[in-house]
Short mmCIF file of C-alpha atoms and ligand atoms in Angstrom, two decimals:
data_model
loop_
_atom_site.label_atom_id
_atom_site.label_comp_id
_atom_site.label_asym_id
_atom_site.label_seq_id
_atom_site.Cartn_x
_atom_site.Cartn_y
_atom_site.Cartn_z
CA MET A 1 -210.15 102.87 -153.30
CA PHE A 2 -209.42 103.14 -156.87
CA ASN A 3 -212.68 104.74 -158.99
CA LYS A 4 -212.18 103.88 -162.43
CA GLU A 5 -214.79 105.85 -164.27
CA GLU A 6 -214.29 108.65 -161.99
CA PHE A 7 -210.71 109.04 -162.84
CA ARG A 8 -211.62 108.56 -166.54
CA ARG A 9 -213.79 111.71 -166.47
CA ASN A 10 -211.90 113.49 -164.55
CA ALA A 11 -208.80 112.51 -166.99
CA VAL A 12 -210.85 113.76 -169.84
CA GLU A 13 -211.59 116.71 -168.39
CA PHE A 14 -208.33 117.88 -167.97
CA VAL A 15 -207.07 116.95 -171.20
CA ASN A 16 -209.68 118.64 -172.60
CA TRP A 17 -208.54 121.75 -170.65
CA MET A 18 -204.69 121.20 -171.34
CA ALA A 19 -205.41 121.26 -175.13
CA ASP A 20 -207.42 124.45 -174.89
CA TYR A 21 -205.07 126.04 -173.08
CA LEU A 22 -202.21 125.26 -174.81
CA SER A 23 -204.38 126.21 -177.86
CA ASP A 24 -205.09 129.39 -176.40
CA VAL A 25 -202.01 130.50 -173.77
CA GLU A 26 -200.72 133.55 -175.62
CA LYS A 27 -204.17 135.15 -174.87
CA TYR A 28 -203.30 135.39 -171.49
CA PRO A 29 -201.37 137.99 -169.34
CA VAL A 30 -197.65 136.12 -170.30
CA ARG A 31 -195.96 137.66 -166.67
CA SER A 32 -198.49 136.83 -164.13
CA LYS A 33 -200.07 140.23 -162.82
CA THR A 34 -200.94 139.41 -158.88
CA GLY A 35 -199.22 140.96 -155.72
CA TYR A 36 -197.68 139.04 -153.50
CA GLY A 37 -200.34 137.22 -150.91
CA ASP A 38 -202.96 138.03 -153.39
CA ILE A 39 -203.54 133.73 -154.27
CA ARG A 40 -202.95 132.78 -151.23
CA GLY A 41 -205.31 134.51 -149.35
CA GLN A 42 -207.86 133.34 -151.71
CA PHE A 43 -207.54 129.66 -149.73
CA PRO A 44 -208.28 128.33 -146.26
CA SER A 45 -205.01 128.72 -143.69
CA GLU A 46 -205.70 125.26 -142.78
CA PRO A 47 -206.13 122.27 -144.50
CA PRO A 48 -209.29 120.70 -145.46
CA SER A 49 -210.77 117.78 -142.76
CA GLU A 50 -212.89 116.46 -144.97
CA ARG A 51 -212.53 115.20 -148.77
CA GLU A 52 -213.26 117.85 -151.32
CA SER A 53 -214.16 117.07 -154.98
CA ILE A 54 -211.93 117.12 -157.52
CA ASP A 55 -214.36 119.37 -159.53
CA LYS A 56 -214.74 121.58 -156.91
CA ILE A 57 -211.00 121.79 -156.65
CA PHE A 58 -210.01 121.73 -160.60
CA ASN A 59 -212.61 125.33 -160.07
CA ASP A 60 -210.13 127.21 -157.57
CA PHE A 61 -207.31 125.82 -160.15
CA LYS A 62 -208.93 127.68 -163.20
CA ASN A 63 -210.19 130.58 -161.36
CA ILE A 64 -207.12 131.36 -158.49
CA ILE A 65 -204.36 129.48 -159.46
CA ILE A 66 -204.71 130.40 -162.86
CA PRO A 67 -204.26 134.28 -163.17
CA GLY A 68 -200.81 133.43 -160.64
CA ILE A 69 -198.99 131.67 -163.25
CA THR A 70 -196.06 133.19 -165.70
CA HIS A 71 -196.93 131.45 -169.32
CA TRP A 72 -193.32 130.24 -169.72
CA GLN A 73 -195.33 127.70 -172.29
CA SER A 74 -196.83 131.35 -174.35
CA PRO A 75 -195.35 131.79 -177.94
CA LYS A 76 -194.78 135.45 -176.24
CA TYR A 77 -191.93 133.98 -173.71
CA PHE A 78 -188.90 135.81 -174.96
CA ALA A 79 -187.37 136.18 -170.98
CA TYR A 80 -184.46 134.13 -168.52
CA PHE A 81 -183.71 131.02 -171.05
CA PRO A 82 -187.40 128.78 -171.61
CA ALA A 83 -188.88 126.12 -169.16
CA ASN A 84 -189.91 124.19 -172.39
CA SER A 85 -192.35 121.44 -172.74
CA SER A 86 -194.19 119.73 -176.58
CA PRO A 87 -196.88 117.47 -176.66
CA PRO A 88 -194.67 114.21 -176.76
CA SER A 89 -192.88 115.57 -173.83
CA ILE A 90 -196.43 115.99 -171.97
CA LEU A 91 -198.13 113.10 -172.55
CA ALA A 92 -194.89 111.73 -171.52
CA GLU A 93 -195.46 113.19 -168.09
CA MET A 94 -198.58 112.13 -167.67
CA LEU A 95 -197.48 108.17 -168.28
CA THR A 96 -194.74 108.94 -165.89
CA ALA A 97 -196.80 110.53 -162.94
CA THR A 98 -199.58 107.15 -163.78
CA LEU A 99 -196.66 104.99 -163.44
CA GLY A 100 -195.23 106.97 -160.08
CA VAL A 101 -192.02 104.70 -160.61
CA GLN A 102 -189.21 105.69 -158.33
CA GLY A 103 -186.11 104.94 -160.02
CA MET A 104 -183.29 104.89 -157.38
CA LYS A 105 -181.92 101.04 -158.10
CA TRP A 106 -182.34 98.96 -161.93
CA ILE A 107 -184.55 96.89 -160.60
CA THR A 108 -187.18 99.30 -158.96
CA SER A 109 -188.02 99.90 -162.15
CA PRO A 110 -185.74 98.24 -165.38
CA ALA A 111 -186.72 99.86 -167.78
CA ALA A 112 -186.31 103.58 -166.38
CA THR A 113 -182.25 102.30 -166.05
CA GLU A 114 -182.00 101.45 -169.03
CA LEU A 115 -184.03 104.09 -171.02
CA GLU A 116 -182.36 106.68 -169.35
CA GLU A 117 -178.95 104.75 -170.73
CA LEU A 118 -180.42 104.73 -173.68
CA VAL A 119 -181.89 107.71 -174.47
CA THR A 120 -178.78 109.79 -173.03
CA ASP A 121 -176.57 107.89 -175.17
CA TRP A 122 -178.67 108.72 -178.53
CA LEU A 123 -178.67 112.55 -177.40
CA ARG A 124 -174.11 112.35 -176.84
CA GLN A 125 -174.48 110.99 -180.09
CA MET A 126 -176.75 114.28 -181.85
CA ILE A 127 -174.60 116.69 -179.61
CA GLY A 128 -171.30 114.92 -181.41
CA LEU A 129 -170.16 114.26 -177.60
CA SER A 130 -167.38 110.96 -178.30
CA ALA A 131 -168.39 107.99 -177.39
CA GLU A 132 -166.18 108.04 -173.99
CA PHE A 133 -168.69 110.48 -172.11
CA THR A 134 -171.96 108.51 -170.64
CA GLY A 135 -174.81 110.07 -169.66
CA VAL A 136 -177.40 110.49 -166.46
CA ILE A 137 -180.38 112.40 -165.83
CA GLN A 138 -180.19 114.68 -163.35
CA ASP A 139 -182.70 117.73 -162.44
CA THR A 140 -180.93 120.46 -163.40
CA ALA A 141 -177.99 122.07 -164.11
CA SER A 142 -177.31 123.52 -160.68
CA VAL A 143 -176.98 119.51 -159.31
CA SER A 144 -175.19 118.38 -162.38
CA THR A 145 -172.62 121.14 -161.87
CA LEU A 146 -171.85 120.50 -158.49
CA CYS A 147 -171.53 116.54 -158.82
CA ALA A 148 -168.99 117.77 -161.23
CA ILE A 149 -167.23 119.75 -158.16
CA LEU A 150 -167.63 116.79 -156.06
CA ALA A 151 -165.26 114.82 -158.25
CA ALA A 152 -163.01 116.85 -158.67
CA ARG A 153 -162.67 117.45 -155.13
CA GLU A 154 -162.70 113.49 -154.86
CA ARG A 155 -159.78 113.25 -157.73
CA ALA A 156 -157.97 116.03 -156.38
CA THR A 157 -158.27 114.81 -152.60
CA LYS A 158 -158.07 111.08 -153.66
CA PHE A 159 -161.61 110.40 -151.71
CA GLN A 160 -160.00 111.58 -148.85
CA SER A 161 -162.40 114.58 -148.50
CA ASN A 162 -165.45 112.38 -148.43
CA LYS A 163 -163.65 110.05 -145.93
CA LYS A 164 -161.80 112.56 -143.11
CA GLY A 165 -163.70 115.73 -144.22
CA LEU A 166 -161.64 118.94 -145.74
CA ARG A 167 -158.39 118.76 -143.97
CA HIS A 168 -156.22 119.93 -147.07
CA LYS A 169 -154.83 122.48 -148.02
CA VAL A 170 -156.59 125.28 -149.99
CA LEU A 171 -158.48 123.79 -152.92
CA ARG A 172 -159.14 126.34 -156.07
CA VAL A 173 -161.87 126.47 -158.52
CA TYR A 174 -162.22 128.93 -161.55
CA CYS A 175 -165.02 130.22 -164.04
CA SER A 176 -165.39 133.17 -165.36
CA LYS A 177 -167.19 136.25 -164.17
CA GLU A 178 -169.99 135.95 -166.43
CA ALA A 179 -170.55 131.43 -165.13
CA HIS A 180 -174.32 131.35 -163.09
CA SER A 181 -174.12 131.54 -160.37
CA SER A 182 -175.08 127.94 -159.61
CA ILE A 183 -171.00 127.81 -159.38
CA GLU A 184 -170.70 129.34 -156.71
CA LYS A 185 -173.39 127.45 -154.76
CA ALA A 186 -171.91 124.21 -155.77
CA VAL A 187 -168.51 125.49 -154.10
CA ARG A 188 -170.52 126.76 -150.74
CA ILE A 189 -172.24 123.42 -150.30
CA ALA A 190 -168.96 121.10 -151.37
CA GLY A 191 -167.40 123.14 -148.45
CA LEU A 192 -164.81 124.99 -150.70
CA GLY A 193 -165.62 127.96 -150.07
CA SER A 194 -166.81 131.16 -152.27
CA ASP A 195 -163.41 132.76 -151.88
CA ASN A 196 -161.92 130.16 -153.44
CA LEU A 197 -163.99 130.41 -156.36
CA VAL A 198 -161.69 132.60 -158.40
CA LYS A 199 -163.56 134.58 -161.39
CA ILE A 200 -161.67 135.23 -164.72
CA ASP A 201 -162.07 138.52 -166.46
CA THR A 202 -163.81 138.39 -169.73
CA ASP A 203 -163.28 139.78 -172.93
CA SER A 204 -165.78 142.76 -174.26
CA VAL A 205 -168.13 140.20 -175.80
CA GLY A 206 -168.08 137.80 -171.96
CA ARG A 207 -165.67 135.23 -172.88
CA LEU A 208 -163.46 133.71 -170.73
CA ILE A 209 -160.00 135.04 -171.21
CA PRO A 210 -157.58 131.99 -170.77
CA GLU A 211 -154.05 134.05 -170.51
CA LYS A 212 -155.87 135.22 -167.21
CA LEU A 213 -157.04 132.12 -166.37
CA GLU A 214 -153.51 130.45 -166.85
CA SER A 215 -151.84 133.64 -164.57
CA CYS A 216 -154.44 133.07 -161.86
CA ILE A 217 -153.84 129.51 -161.59
CA LEU A 218 -149.91 130.21 -161.49
CA SER A 219 -150.23 132.98 -158.65
CA ASP A 220 -152.39 130.41 -156.70
CA GLU A 221 -149.81 127.25 -157.15
CA ASN A 222 -147.60 129.91 -155.69
CA LYS A 223 -149.59 130.71 -152.71
CA GLY A 224 -149.22 126.86 -151.94
CA TYR A 225 -153.40 126.86 -153.26
CA ARG A 226 -154.09 123.82 -155.11
CA PRO A 227 -156.41 124.12 -158.10
CA ILE A 228 -158.65 121.19 -158.76
CA CYS A 229 -161.46 122.47 -161.23
CA ILE A 230 -161.92 124.92 -164.53
CA ILE A 231 -165.33 125.49 -165.32
CA ALA A 232 -166.06 126.95 -169.07
CA ALA A 233 -169.46 128.18 -170.38
CA LEU A 234 -170.62 126.75 -173.35
CA GLY A 235 -173.20 129.77 -173.34
CA THR A 236 -173.78 132.11 -170.57
CA THR A 237 -176.58 133.25 -168.96
CA GLY A 238 -176.20 136.74 -169.63
CA VAL A 239 -175.69 136.67 -173.36
CA CYS A 240 -174.84 133.59 -174.41
CA ALA A 241 -171.14 133.79 -174.43
CA ILE A 242 -169.30 130.88 -175.42
CA ASP A 243 -166.10 130.26 -173.68
CA PRO A 244 -162.98 129.14 -175.76
CA ILE A 245 -163.56 125.40 -175.02
CA ASP A 246 -160.43 124.25 -176.75
CA GLU A 247 -158.25 126.70 -174.82
CA VAL A 248 -159.46 126.35 -171.27
CA GLY A 249 -159.51 122.87 -171.58
CA LYS A 250 -155.66 122.81 -172.45
CA ILE A 251 -155.12 124.95 -169.21
CA ALA A 252 -157.27 121.99 -167.32
CA HIS A 253 -154.94 119.40 -168.82
CA ARG A 254 -151.55 120.95 -167.84
CA TYR A 255 -152.98 121.46 -164.61
CA LYS A 256 -154.37 118.31 -164.05
CA THR A 257 -157.74 119.60 -162.80
CA TRP A 258 -161.30 118.92 -163.62
CA PHE A 259 -162.40 119.95 -166.93
CA HIS A 260 -166.61 120.42 -166.70
CA ILE A 261 -168.48 122.83 -169.27
CA ASP A 262 -171.66 124.05 -168.77
CA ALA A 263 -173.73 124.31 -171.84
CA ALA A 264 -177.07 124.52 -169.76
CA PHE A 265 -178.94 125.99 -172.26
CA ALA A 266 -176.44 126.20 -175.76
CA GLY A 267 -175.46 123.06 -175.84
CA SER A 268 -178.67 121.90 -177.31
CA ALA A 269 -177.68 123.82 -180.45
CA LEU A 270 -174.74 121.33 -180.37
CA LEU A 271 -177.30 119.37 -182.46
CA LEU A 272 -177.08 121.43 -185.62
CA PRO A 273 -173.17 121.64 -187.18
CA GLU A 274 -173.09 124.68 -188.35
CA PHE A 275 -172.20 125.39 -184.40
CA ARG A 276 -170.89 122.28 -183.43
CA ASP A 277 -168.41 123.08 -186.15
CA SER A 278 -167.67 126.16 -184.22
CA VAL A 279 -166.57 124.51 -181.09
CA THR A 280 -163.61 122.67 -180.49
CA GLY A 281 -162.04 120.75 -177.22
CA LEU A 282 -164.80 119.40 -176.45
CA GLN A 283 -163.44 116.21 -175.84
CA ARG A 284 -161.12 117.95 -172.77
CA ALA A 285 -164.09 117.79 -170.52
CA ASP A 286 -163.97 115.43 -167.60
CA SER A 287 -167.66 116.67 -167.15
CA PHE A 288 -170.57 118.15 -169.54
CA VAL A 289 -174.07 119.19 -168.83
CA LEU A 290 -176.89 120.69 -170.99
CA ASN A 291 -180.76 120.85 -170.40
CA PRO A 292 -182.80 119.51 -172.73
CA HIS A 293 -185.60 121.30 -170.14
CA LYS A 294 -184.10 124.68 -171.85
CA TRP A 295 -184.53 124.22 -174.94
CA MET A 296 -185.37 120.67 -176.49
CA PHE A 297 -188.84 120.77 -176.16
CA THR A 298 -188.80 118.68 -172.83
CA ASN A 299 -190.66 119.58 -169.45
CA PHE A 300 -188.74 120.80 -166.48
CA ASP A 301 -186.93 119.28 -164.91
CA CYS A 302 -184.47 117.25 -167.27
CA SER A 303 -180.27 117.95 -166.90
CA VAL A 304 -177.88 115.38 -169.19
CA PHE A 305 -174.76 115.58 -167.25
CA TYR A 306 -172.20 113.48 -169.00
CA VAL A 307 -168.97 112.05 -167.63
CA LYS A 308 -166.07 110.11 -168.69
CA ASP A 309 -164.80 108.55 -166.03
CA THR A 310 -167.55 106.91 -164.47
CA LYS A 311 -166.20 104.59 -161.81
CA HIS A 312 -164.84 107.74 -160.34
CA ILE A 313 -168.53 109.35 -160.31
CA GLN A 314 -169.74 106.07 -158.57
CA LYS A 315 -166.62 106.12 -156.12
CA THR A 316 -167.62 109.57 -155.38
CA PHE A 317 -171.29 109.02 -154.72
CA ARG A 318 -171.93 105.36 -154.30
CA LEU A 319 -173.26 104.32 -150.62
CA VAL A 320 -176.11 100.62 -150.58
CA PRO A 321 -177.27 100.19 -147.32
CA GLY A 322 -178.06 96.75 -146.45
CA TYR A 323 -181.39 97.37 -146.63
CA LEU A 324 -180.71 98.43 -150.57
CA GLN A 325 -178.34 95.76 -151.59
CA THR A 326 -179.13 93.32 -154.25
CA GLN A 327 -178.21 89.62 -155.64
CA ASN A 328 -176.88 91.80 -158.94
CA ASP A 329 -175.82 94.95 -157.44
CA SER A 330 -172.50 94.68 -158.99
CA GLU A 331 -174.04 93.45 -162.57
CA VAL A 332 -176.71 96.56 -163.15
CA ASN A 333 -176.38 100.48 -162.95
CA ASP A 334 -177.54 101.98 -160.62
CA TYR A 335 -178.23 105.46 -161.06
CA SER A 336 -178.48 106.84 -157.39
CA ASN A 337 -174.41 105.76 -157.12
CA TRP A 338 -174.39 108.79 -159.94
CA GLY A 339 -175.70 111.89 -157.95
CA ILE A 340 -176.45 113.15 -154.60
CA GLN A 341 -180.35 111.91 -154.63
CA LEU A 342 -181.35 108.39 -153.30
CA GLY A 343 -185.08 108.79 -155.36
CA ARG A 344 -184.60 109.21 -159.03
CA ARG A 345 -187.84 110.09 -161.19
CA PHE A 346 -188.61 108.49 -164.82
CA ARG A 347 -186.95 111.95 -166.24
CA ALA A 348 -186.23 109.73 -169.00
CA LEU A 349 -189.32 108.58 -171.20
CA LYS A 350 -190.54 112.33 -172.18
CA LEU A 351 -187.36 112.79 -173.38
CA TRP A 352 -187.28 109.35 -175.49
CA PHE A 353 -190.63 110.24 -176.65
CA VAL A 354 -189.62 113.96 -177.02
CA ILE A 355 -186.55 112.67 -179.33
CA ARG A 356 -188.65 110.20 -181.65
CA ASN A 357 -191.70 112.55 -182.26
CA TYR A 358 -189.99 115.12 -183.20
CA GLY A 359 -186.86 113.19 -184.64
CA VAL A 360 -183.58 114.58 -184.68
CA GLU A 361 -184.40 116.67 -188.73
CA GLY A 362 -187.44 118.21 -187.03
CA ILE A 363 -185.58 118.97 -183.27
CA LYS A 364 -182.80 120.38 -185.95
CA LYS A 365 -185.50 122.45 -187.46
CA ARG A 366 -187.45 123.88 -184.94
CA MET A 367 -183.76 125.65 -183.46
CA ARG A 368 -183.26 127.53 -187.10
CA GLU A 369 -186.52 128.61 -187.20
CA HIS A 370 -185.83 130.09 -183.53
CA ILE A 371 -182.37 131.26 -184.41
CA GLY A 372 -183.68 132.78 -187.66
CA LEU A 373 -186.26 134.51 -185.69
CA ALA A 374 -183.69 135.87 -183.39
CA THR A 375 -181.88 137.22 -186.32
CA TYR A 376 -184.68 139.10 -187.63
CA PHE A 377 -185.38 140.57 -184.43
CA GLU A 378 -181.23 141.60 -183.71
CA GLU A 379 -181.95 142.86 -187.47
CA GLN A 380 -185.07 145.40 -187.05
CA ILE A 381 -183.44 146.62 -183.44
CA ARG A 382 -180.61 147.24 -184.88
CA LYS A 383 -181.98 149.67 -187.74
CA HIS A 384 -183.88 151.52 -185.12
CA PRO A 385 -182.00 154.97 -183.83
CA GLU A 386 -182.87 154.43 -180.37
CA PHE A 387 -181.74 151.06 -179.49
CA GLU A 388 -178.28 149.66 -180.20
CA ILE A 389 -177.21 146.22 -179.88
CA VAL A 390 -174.73 145.34 -176.48
CA VAL A 391 -173.29 142.26 -178.07
CA PRO A 392 -173.75 140.00 -181.53
CA ARG A 393 -176.35 137.73 -181.14
CA ILE A 394 -175.69 134.38 -180.12
CA LEU A 395 -177.88 131.19 -181.47
CA SER A 396 -181.40 132.63 -180.39
CA VAL A 397 -180.11 135.29 -177.87
CA VAL A 398 -180.24 138.84 -178.29
CA CYS A 399 -178.65 141.43 -176.33
CA PHE A 400 -179.67 145.08 -176.79
CA ARG A 401 -180.58 148.44 -174.70
CA VAL A 402 -181.62 152.09 -175.41
CA LYS A 403 -178.88 153.92 -176.43
CA GLY A 404 -179.94 157.39 -175.29
CA SER A 405 -178.31 160.77 -176.34
CA GLY A 406 -175.04 161.45 -176.69
CA ASN A 407 -174.46 163.21 -172.96
CA LEU A 408 -176.56 161.01 -171.58
CA LEU A 409 -174.95 159.51 -168.02
CA LYS A 410 -174.16 155.95 -167.94
CA ILE A 411 -176.98 155.48 -164.49
CA ASP A 412 -179.46 157.59 -166.16
CA GLN A 413 -179.21 154.39 -169.70
CA ASP A 414 -179.53 152.48 -167.35
CA ARG A 415 -182.75 153.76 -165.35
CA ILE A 416 -184.35 154.37 -168.43
CA ASN A 417 -183.61 150.56 -169.84
CA SER A 418 -184.70 149.26 -166.16
CA LYS A 419 -188.39 151.52 -166.42
CA LEU A 420 -188.28 149.90 -170.24
CA LEU A 421 -188.47 146.28 -168.78
CA GLU A 422 -190.90 147.38 -166.38
CA HIS A 423 -193.15 148.74 -169.16
CA ILE A 424 -193.04 146.07 -171.51
CA ASN A 425 -193.75 143.57 -169.12
CA ASN A 426 -196.53 145.45 -167.93
CA THR A 427 -198.49 145.09 -170.66
CA GLY A 428 -198.25 141.11 -170.29
CA GLN A 429 -198.14 141.17 -173.87
CA ILE A 430 -194.84 139.30 -173.66
CA PHE A 431 -192.01 139.07 -171.42
CA ILE A 432 -188.68 139.54 -171.65
CA SER A 433 -185.84 139.99 -168.55
CA HIS A 434 -182.62 141.63 -168.34
CA THR A 435 -178.50 140.98 -167.09
CA ILE A 436 -175.88 143.03 -166.24
CA PHE A 437 -173.31 143.24 -168.51
CA ASN A 438 -169.75 144.93 -168.41
CA GLY A 439 -171.70 146.69 -165.33
CA CYS A 440 -174.62 147.90 -167.50
CA TYR A 441 -177.96 147.28 -167.47
CA THR A 442 -179.16 145.34 -170.41
CA LEU A 443 -182.65 143.64 -172.34
CA ARG A 444 -181.99 140.41 -173.64
CA PHE A 445 -184.62 138.91 -175.63
CA VAL A 446 -184.40 134.96 -175.95
CA CYS A 447 -186.38 133.42 -179.01
CA ALA A 448 -186.99 129.53 -178.23
CA GLN A 449 -189.74 129.23 -176.73
CA THR A 450 -191.27 126.10 -178.38
CA TYR A 451 -194.38 127.80 -180.13
CA THR A 452 -192.92 130.97 -181.21
CA GLU A 453 -193.70 132.06 -185.05
CA LYS A 454 -192.24 135.45 -187.01
CA HIS A 455 -196.02 137.05 -185.70
CA HIS A 456 -195.29 136.62 -182.01
CA VAL A 457 -191.89 138.46 -182.91
CA ASP A 458 -193.16 141.20 -184.73
CA GLU A 459 -196.03 141.80 -181.51
CA ALA A 460 -192.75 141.57 -179.49
CA LEU A 461 -191.05 144.88 -181.69
CA GLU A 462 -194.17 147.09 -181.46
CA VAL A 463 -194.40 146.58 -177.55
CA ILE A 464 -190.93 146.93 -177.37
CA LEU A 465 -190.79 150.07 -179.40
CA ARG A 466 -194.36 151.07 -178.07
CA CYS A 467 -192.81 151.19 -174.41
CA ALA A 468 -189.50 152.77 -175.16
CA GLU A 469 -191.48 156.19 -176.50
CA VAL A 470 -192.72 156.42 -172.91
CA ALA A 471 -189.18 155.14 -170.51
CA ILE A 472 -187.32 157.80 -173.00
CA ASN A 473 -190.15 160.89 -172.54
N1 PLP B 1 -175.82 127.28 -166.44
C1 PLP B 1 -176.23 128.26 -167.07
C2 PLP B 1 -175.37 128.82 -167.98
C3 PLP B 1 -178.13 128.37 -167.14
O1 PLP B 1 -178.27 129.75 -167.92
C4 PLP B 1 -178.38 128.11 -166.12
C5 PLP B 1 -179.89 128.51 -165.73
O2 PLP B 1 -180.23 129.49 -166.36
C6 PLP B 1 -178.23 126.95 -164.75
C7 PLP B 1 -176.70 126.62 -165.32
C8 PLP B 1 -179.07 126.52 -163.95
O3 PLP B 1 -179.85 126.12 -164.17
P1 PLP B 1 -180.52 125.11 -163.88
O4 PLP B 1 -181.64 125.88 -163.01
O5 PLP B 1 -180.77 123.71 -164.57
O6 PLP B 1 -180.35 124.65 -162.53
#
């Protein structure tokens, strides 16, 4: 039975804890300091047979779970790409959890579908995608890209792969060597085989080289292979390289392949005209993905997948058994026809709250501040004789490393940088991550956390320089 007063008391206590947590989050070690098994070992291995009070469970949450948390919402979180949240997003998630809606079909919650239509169209306008594109919210960019590859496969095989299985000649997919691993996973899952993902060489700053792409396609065609999809990165994970979208798009059109753009992180920056103007050719895409959960202050998970030909997407995924058929199926939009899973969370609500509560200008302002802070960080690193910038900063991503003295072997330089990363993260004061770029161990500083301010970047610089003295000597 629902006990309203008990629920209210617990909820108020939780909200108080949440407010304190967010205001104190920078006091926690950013990367959890627990060892593997420490958390699990504190709980009984068997589930409780009798009910336990929320107070007791909440105490265990505070005392046992929290020490095992890496604080992604800390303003001193500079690792990977962020998974941000913000007050409007959290509040919306509370409402989403309360409603507990499963929006698989329009009729299972008309507002969930219609808000998703609305908010994905708002975002489309915000990033300057043409009205030819229509959006759907998926959980992750990995799944959005998988949907793109499946749609490409079906277009190339006239829906026969869905029907008869893969019986066609070898189907090939292309992306750069710096593209995200989710593409290879998607190619495997789509039954194409990872040998048929062709990873194209990149230039010195990590961008796909279009001439190499075209020569690989020609050589594949000569071998009797069938190119079906090209994926360009608008912001690679390693160094945030922006592939030459327009040129790659032209190649995709020339060889009649599907053209997908993975803009998981950097896609949000298309809100900024100063960045958007530097990117041409977006309209050539068949599909495009960006994750507001990375750099638009919206809780994980929220990945917006845009497609031009929605009929094609629905033909790829639509499968409606008798028990899900309704009288108005042909008149309404059922988003479960747009992707893999049937059940769908009401993700549009948090994005709607964020866009309304920040306002488009508010989101742009915070992003510009992030880019300004990253620029400042890059300048400070450039000035330091022990460090070098690996590739010029793109947006809010700075890639750098310890230079070492002139005759240092690469293997030793890599070792020093990897040691430095561990020293830095063991302090718990900040959290940064690394990539391997052009074969070299490279440190990454991503300045895109919702609450990061200049003094956090100054603290990061202080920690990095202090740890470098130990790592180098
Ligand atoms: N694409 C790029 C460029 C990424 O950087 C990432 C993750 O960082 C992904 C795809 C995968 O994102 P997701 O975790 O949403 O699947």
